[in-house]
Coordinates of C-alpha atoms and ligand atoms in Angstrom, one line a residue:
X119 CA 0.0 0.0 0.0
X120 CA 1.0 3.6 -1.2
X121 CA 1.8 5.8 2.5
X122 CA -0.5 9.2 1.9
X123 CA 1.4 12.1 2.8
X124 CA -2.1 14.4 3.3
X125 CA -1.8 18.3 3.6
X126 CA -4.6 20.1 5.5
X127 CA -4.9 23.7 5.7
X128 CA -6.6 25.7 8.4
X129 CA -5.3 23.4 11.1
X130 CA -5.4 26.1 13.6
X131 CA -9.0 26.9 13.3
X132 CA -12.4 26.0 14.9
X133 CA -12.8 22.9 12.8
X134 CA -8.8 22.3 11.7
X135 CA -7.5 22.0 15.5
X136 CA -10.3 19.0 16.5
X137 CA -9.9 17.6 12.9
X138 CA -6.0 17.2 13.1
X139 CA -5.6 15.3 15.8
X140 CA -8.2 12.9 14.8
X141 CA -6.7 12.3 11.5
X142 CA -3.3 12.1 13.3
X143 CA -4.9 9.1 15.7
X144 CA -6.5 7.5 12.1
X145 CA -3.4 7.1 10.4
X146 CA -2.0 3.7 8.8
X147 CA 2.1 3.0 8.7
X148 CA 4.3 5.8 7.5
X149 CA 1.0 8.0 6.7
X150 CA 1.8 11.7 7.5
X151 CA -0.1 14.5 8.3
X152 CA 1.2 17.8 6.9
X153 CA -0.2 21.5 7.8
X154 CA 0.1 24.4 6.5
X155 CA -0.3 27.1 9.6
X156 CA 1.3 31.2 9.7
X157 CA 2.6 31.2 12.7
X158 CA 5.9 29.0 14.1
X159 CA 4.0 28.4 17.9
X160 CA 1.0 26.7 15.8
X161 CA 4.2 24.6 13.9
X162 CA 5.5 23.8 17.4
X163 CA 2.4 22.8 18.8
X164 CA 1.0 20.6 15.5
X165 CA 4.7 19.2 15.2
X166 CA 4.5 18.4 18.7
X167 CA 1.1 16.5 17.9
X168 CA 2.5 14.4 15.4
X169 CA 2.2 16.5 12.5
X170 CA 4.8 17.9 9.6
X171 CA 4.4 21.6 9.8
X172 CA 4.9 24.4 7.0
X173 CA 4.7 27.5 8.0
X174 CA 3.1 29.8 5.0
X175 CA 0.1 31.6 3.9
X176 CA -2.2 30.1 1.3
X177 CA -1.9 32.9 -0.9
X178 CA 1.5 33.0 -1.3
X179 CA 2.0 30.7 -4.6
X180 CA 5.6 29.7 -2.7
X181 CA 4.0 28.6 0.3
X182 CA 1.2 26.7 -1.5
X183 CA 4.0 24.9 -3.1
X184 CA 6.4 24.1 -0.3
X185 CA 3.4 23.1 1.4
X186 CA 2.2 20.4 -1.5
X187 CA 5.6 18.8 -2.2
X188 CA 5.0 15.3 -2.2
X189 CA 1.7 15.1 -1.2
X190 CA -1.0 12.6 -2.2
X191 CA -3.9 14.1 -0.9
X192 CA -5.0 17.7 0.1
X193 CA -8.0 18.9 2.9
X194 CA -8.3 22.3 2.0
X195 CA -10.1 23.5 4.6
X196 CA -9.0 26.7 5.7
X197 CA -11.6 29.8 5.1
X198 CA -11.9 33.3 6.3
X199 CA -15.0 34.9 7.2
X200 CA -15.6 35.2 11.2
X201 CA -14.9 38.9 12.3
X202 CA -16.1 42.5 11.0
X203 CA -12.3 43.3 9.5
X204 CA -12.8 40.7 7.4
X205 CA -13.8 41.9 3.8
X206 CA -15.9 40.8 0.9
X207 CA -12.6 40.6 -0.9
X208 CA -10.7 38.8 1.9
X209 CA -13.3 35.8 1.7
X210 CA -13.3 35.6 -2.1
X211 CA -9.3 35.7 -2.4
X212 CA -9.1 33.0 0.3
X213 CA -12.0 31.1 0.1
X214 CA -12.4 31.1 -3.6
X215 CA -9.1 32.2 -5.6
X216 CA -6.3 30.5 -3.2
X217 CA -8.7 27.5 -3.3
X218 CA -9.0 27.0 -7.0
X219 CA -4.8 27.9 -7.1
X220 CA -4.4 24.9 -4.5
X221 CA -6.4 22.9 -6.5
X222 CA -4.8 23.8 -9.9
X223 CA -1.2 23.2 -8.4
X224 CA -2.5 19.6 -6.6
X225 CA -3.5 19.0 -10.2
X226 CA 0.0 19.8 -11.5
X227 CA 1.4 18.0 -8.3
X228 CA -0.2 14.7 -8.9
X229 CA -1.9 14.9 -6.3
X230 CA -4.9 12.2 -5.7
X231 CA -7.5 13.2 -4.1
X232 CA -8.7 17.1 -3.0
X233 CA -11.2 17.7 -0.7
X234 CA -12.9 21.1 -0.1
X235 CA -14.4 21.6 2.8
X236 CA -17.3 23.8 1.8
X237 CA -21.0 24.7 3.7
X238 CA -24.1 24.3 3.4
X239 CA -25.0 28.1 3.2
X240 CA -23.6 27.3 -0.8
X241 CA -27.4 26.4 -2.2
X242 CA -29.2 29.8 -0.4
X243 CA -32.7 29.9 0.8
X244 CA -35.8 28.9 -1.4
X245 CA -35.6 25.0 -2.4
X246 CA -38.5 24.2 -0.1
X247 CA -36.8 20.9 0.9
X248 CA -34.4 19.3 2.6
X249 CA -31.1 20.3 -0.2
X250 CA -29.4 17.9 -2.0
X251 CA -26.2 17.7 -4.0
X252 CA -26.7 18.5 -7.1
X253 CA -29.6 21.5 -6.5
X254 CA -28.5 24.3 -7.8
X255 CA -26.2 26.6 -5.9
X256 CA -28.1 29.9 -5.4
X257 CA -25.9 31.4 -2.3
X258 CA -24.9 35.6 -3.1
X259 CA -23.3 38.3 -1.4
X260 CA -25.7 39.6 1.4
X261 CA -25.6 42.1 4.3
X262 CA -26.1 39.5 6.5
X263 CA -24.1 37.0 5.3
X264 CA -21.5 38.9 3.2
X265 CA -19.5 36.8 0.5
X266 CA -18.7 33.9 2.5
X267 CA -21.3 31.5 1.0
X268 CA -21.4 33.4 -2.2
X269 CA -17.2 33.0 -2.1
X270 CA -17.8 29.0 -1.4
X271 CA -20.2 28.6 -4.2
X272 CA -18.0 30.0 -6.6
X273 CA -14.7 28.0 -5.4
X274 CA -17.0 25.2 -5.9
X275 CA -18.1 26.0 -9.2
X276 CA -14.2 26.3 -10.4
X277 CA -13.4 23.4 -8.4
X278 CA -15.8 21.4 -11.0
X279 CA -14.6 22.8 -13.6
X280 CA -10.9 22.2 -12.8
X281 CA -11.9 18.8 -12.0
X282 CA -13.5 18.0 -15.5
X283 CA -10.3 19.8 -17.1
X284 CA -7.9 18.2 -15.4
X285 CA -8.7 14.9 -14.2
X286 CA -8.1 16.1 -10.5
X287 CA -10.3 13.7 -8.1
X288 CA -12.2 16.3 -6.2
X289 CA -14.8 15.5 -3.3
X290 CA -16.4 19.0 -1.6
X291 CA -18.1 18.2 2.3
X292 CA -21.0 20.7 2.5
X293 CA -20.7 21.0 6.2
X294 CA -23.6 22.0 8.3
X295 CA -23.3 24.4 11.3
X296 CA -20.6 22.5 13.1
X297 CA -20.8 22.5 16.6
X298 CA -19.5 20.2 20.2
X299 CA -16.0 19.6 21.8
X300 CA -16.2 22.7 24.0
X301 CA -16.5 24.9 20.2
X302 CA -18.0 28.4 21.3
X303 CA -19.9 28.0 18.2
X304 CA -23.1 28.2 19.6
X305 CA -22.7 30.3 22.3
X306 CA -21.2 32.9 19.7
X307 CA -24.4 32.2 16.8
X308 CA -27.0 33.3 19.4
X309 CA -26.8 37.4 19.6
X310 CA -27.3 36.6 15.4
X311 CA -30.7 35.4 16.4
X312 CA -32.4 38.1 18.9
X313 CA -35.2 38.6 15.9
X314 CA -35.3 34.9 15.1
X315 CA -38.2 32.5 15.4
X316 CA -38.1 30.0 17.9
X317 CA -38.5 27.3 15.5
X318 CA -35.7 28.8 12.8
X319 CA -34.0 25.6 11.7
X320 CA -30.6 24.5 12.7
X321 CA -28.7 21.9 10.4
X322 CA -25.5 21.2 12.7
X323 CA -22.7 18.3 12.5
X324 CA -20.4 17.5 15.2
X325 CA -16.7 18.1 15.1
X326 CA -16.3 14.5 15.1
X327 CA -18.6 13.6 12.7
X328 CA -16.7 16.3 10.5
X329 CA -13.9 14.4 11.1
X330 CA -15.6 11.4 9.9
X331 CA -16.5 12.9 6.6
X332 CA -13.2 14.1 6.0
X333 CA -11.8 10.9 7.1
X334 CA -14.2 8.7 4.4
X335 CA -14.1 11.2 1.9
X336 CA -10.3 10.9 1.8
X337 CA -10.6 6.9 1.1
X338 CA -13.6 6.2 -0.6
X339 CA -13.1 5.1 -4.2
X340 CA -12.8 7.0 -7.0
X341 CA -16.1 7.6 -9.0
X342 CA -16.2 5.8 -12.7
X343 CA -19.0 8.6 -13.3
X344 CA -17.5 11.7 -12.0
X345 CA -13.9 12.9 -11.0
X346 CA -16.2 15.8 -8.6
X347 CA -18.4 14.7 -5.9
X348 CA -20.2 17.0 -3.5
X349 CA -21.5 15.5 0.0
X350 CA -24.2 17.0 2.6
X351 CA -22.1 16.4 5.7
X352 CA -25.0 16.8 9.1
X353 CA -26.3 15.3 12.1
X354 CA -30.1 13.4 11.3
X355 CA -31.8 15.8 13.0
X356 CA -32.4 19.3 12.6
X357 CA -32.3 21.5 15.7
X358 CA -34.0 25.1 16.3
X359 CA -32.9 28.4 17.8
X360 CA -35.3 27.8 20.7
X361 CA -32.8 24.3 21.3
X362 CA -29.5 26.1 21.0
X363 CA -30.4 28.3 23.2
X364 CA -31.4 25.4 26.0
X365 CA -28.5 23.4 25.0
X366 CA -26.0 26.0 26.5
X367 CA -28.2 27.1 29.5
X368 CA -29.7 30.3 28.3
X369 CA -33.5 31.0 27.6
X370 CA -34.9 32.2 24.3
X371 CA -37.6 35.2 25.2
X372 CA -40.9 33.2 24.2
X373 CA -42.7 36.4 24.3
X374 CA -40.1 38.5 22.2
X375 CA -40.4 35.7 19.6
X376 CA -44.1 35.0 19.4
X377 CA -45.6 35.5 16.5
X378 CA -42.2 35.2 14.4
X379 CA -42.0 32.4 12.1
X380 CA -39.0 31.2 9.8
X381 CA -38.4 33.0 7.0
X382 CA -37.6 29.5 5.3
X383 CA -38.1 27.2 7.2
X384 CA -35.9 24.4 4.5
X385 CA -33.2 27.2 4.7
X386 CA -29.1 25.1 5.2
X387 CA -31.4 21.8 6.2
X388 CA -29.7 19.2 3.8
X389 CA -30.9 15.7 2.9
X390 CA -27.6 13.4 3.9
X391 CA -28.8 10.6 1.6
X392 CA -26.0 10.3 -0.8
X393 CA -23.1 10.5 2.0
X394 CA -24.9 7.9 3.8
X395 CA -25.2 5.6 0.9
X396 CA -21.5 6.6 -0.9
X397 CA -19.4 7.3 1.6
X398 CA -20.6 5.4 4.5
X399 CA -21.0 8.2 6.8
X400 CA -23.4 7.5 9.8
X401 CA -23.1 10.6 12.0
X402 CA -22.1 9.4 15.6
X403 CA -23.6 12.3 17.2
X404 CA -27.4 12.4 14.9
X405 CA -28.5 15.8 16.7
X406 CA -26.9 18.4 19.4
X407 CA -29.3 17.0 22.0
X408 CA -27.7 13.7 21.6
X409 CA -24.3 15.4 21.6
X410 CA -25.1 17.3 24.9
X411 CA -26.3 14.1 26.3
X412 CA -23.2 12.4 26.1
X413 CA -21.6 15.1 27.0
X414 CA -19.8 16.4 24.0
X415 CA -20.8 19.4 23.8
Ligands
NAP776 N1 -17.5 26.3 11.7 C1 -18.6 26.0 11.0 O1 -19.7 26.0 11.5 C2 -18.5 25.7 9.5 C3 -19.7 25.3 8.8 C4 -19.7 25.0 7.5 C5 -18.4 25.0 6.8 N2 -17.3 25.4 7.5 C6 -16.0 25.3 6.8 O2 -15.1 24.7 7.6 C7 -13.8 25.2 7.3 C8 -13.1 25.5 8.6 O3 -13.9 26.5 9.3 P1 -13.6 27.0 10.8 O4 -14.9 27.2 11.4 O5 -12.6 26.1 11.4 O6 -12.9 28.4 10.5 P2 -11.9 29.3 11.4 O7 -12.1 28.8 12.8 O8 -12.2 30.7 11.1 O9 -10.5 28.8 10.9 C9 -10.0 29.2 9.6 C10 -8.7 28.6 9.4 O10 -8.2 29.0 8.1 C11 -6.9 29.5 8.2 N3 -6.6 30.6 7.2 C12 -7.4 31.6 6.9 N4 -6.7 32.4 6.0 C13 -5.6 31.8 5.7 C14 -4.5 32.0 4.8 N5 -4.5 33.1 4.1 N6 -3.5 31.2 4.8 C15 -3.4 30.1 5.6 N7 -4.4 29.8 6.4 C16 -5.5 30.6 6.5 C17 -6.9 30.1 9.6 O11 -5.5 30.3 10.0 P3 -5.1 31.3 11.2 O12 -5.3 30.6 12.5 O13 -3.6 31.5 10.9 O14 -5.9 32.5 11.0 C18 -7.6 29.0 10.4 O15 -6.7 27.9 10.6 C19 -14.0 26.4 6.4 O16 -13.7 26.0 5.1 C20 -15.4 26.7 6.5 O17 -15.9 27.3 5.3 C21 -17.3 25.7 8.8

């Protein structure tokens, strides 16, 4: 068997620094874990993990390169878009334009396998259903939202593109809200819904059942259809706002919110059908109750 030498960006994020460590513990023999993180303490720290650090920014084309010597397979999963300072363009030349150069230079690299790690917020509101795969992407620049699912949808677009082009074996995780192992994540999402409905819908996935998708995406088989797949990565059930809110202790004014109902009420909720059946994925933690059950929150 080939050893994978498997580069993953954003390692020092919300989702990269629970995902890394997991992928770390999965490894077979002589497997290595390479990350690409801008600062020497994260190198120290993900070297002292296990992992082979390169210290770089994605959109420097030298970094990307150091960073993708000798790899097999890439998890590009680094992303800017939490913060005010970041701007519309920031997200597209991250999120979109050093995605699609990754992707181009894996191509060139040999590399065998890319996965994006993309969202959910990609097909935008109005498909009155649970979303699947191949709807199409509506997602734009909003006031609310800014680029950031607008800058996914297009990196995805290019991404199928390149794919077709080049031959490059692409699989994109649409990831739900992702939540548990002490994240802040929902603690932080709750201020956003002060006008919100009680009942507004929640698609979340556990950090471990993130991990999970990246985890099958990176060894399932290639397609004899396609050379780009796209996967709905969530827990079974959906939550609400009025949950979130209970699952980290506070309560939701009932009176504020009566009379509010959800502006779409399908809105992010994705049907995990093909992920189920294709890649195996069976999420360990099916809703954020469950999760805060067992304590994983
Ligand atoms: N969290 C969610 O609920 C959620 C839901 C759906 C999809 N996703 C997707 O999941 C992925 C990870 O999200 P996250 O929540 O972990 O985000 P995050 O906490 O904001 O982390 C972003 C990561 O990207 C890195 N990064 C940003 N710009 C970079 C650059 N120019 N060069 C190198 N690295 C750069 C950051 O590095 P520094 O630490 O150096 O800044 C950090 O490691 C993203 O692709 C996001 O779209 C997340």
């Amino acid at each position: 068997m080939v050893n994978e030498t498997i580069l993953v960006t954003g390692a020092t994020g919300q989702v990269g620094k629970r995902l890394v460590p997991r992928l770390l513990s999965w490894r077979e023999n002589g497997d290595q874990i390479r990350v690409l993180v801008r600062t020497q303490q994260a190198a120290e720290h993900f070297a002292n993990l296990g992992a082979l650090p390169v210290v770089g920014d994605l959109l420097e084309a030298e970094d990307r390169k150091r960073a993708l010597d000798a790899v097999t397979s890439v998890v590009n999963n680094a992303a800017t878009f939490r913060g005010p300072e970041v701007s519309d363009a920031d997200m597209f030349a991250v999120n979109r334009d050093a995605a699609v150069a990754l992707a181009e230079e894996s191509a060139q690299a040999g590399v065998r396998r890319f996965v994006q790690v993309s969202t959910n917020l990609v097909y935008g509101p109005g498909i009155g259903r649970p979303v699947r795969e191949d709807d199409e992407l509506r997602a734009v620049v909003t006031p609310q939202q800014r680029a950031y699912p607008a800058s996914k949808r297009e990196a995805e677009e290019r991404l199928r593109e390149l794919s077709g082009e080049s031959g490059l074996d692409i699989v994109t995780l649409r990831l739900a809200f992702v939540y548990g192992d002490r994240d802040p994540h929902i603690e932080n999402i709750l201020p956003r819904f002060n006008a919100a409905a009680a009942n507004e819908p929640m698609a979340m996935v556990h950090h471990a059942d993130v991990a999970q998708g990246v985890h099958r995406a990176l060894r399932v088989l290639p397609s004899k259809q396609s050379s780009y797949r796209a996967y709905n990565i969530c827990g079974d059930a959906v939550s609400t706002v009025f949950e979130l809110h209970e699952l980290v202790g506070r309560s939701m004014d009932l009176a504020a919110a009566e009379g509010r109902t959800a502006a779409d009420p399908w809105y992010g909720v994705p049907d995990t059908t093909r992920a189920y059946r294709e890649l195996g994925f069976r999420p360990i933690y099916p809703s954020a109750r469950a999760a805060w059950r067992d304590g994983a929150l």
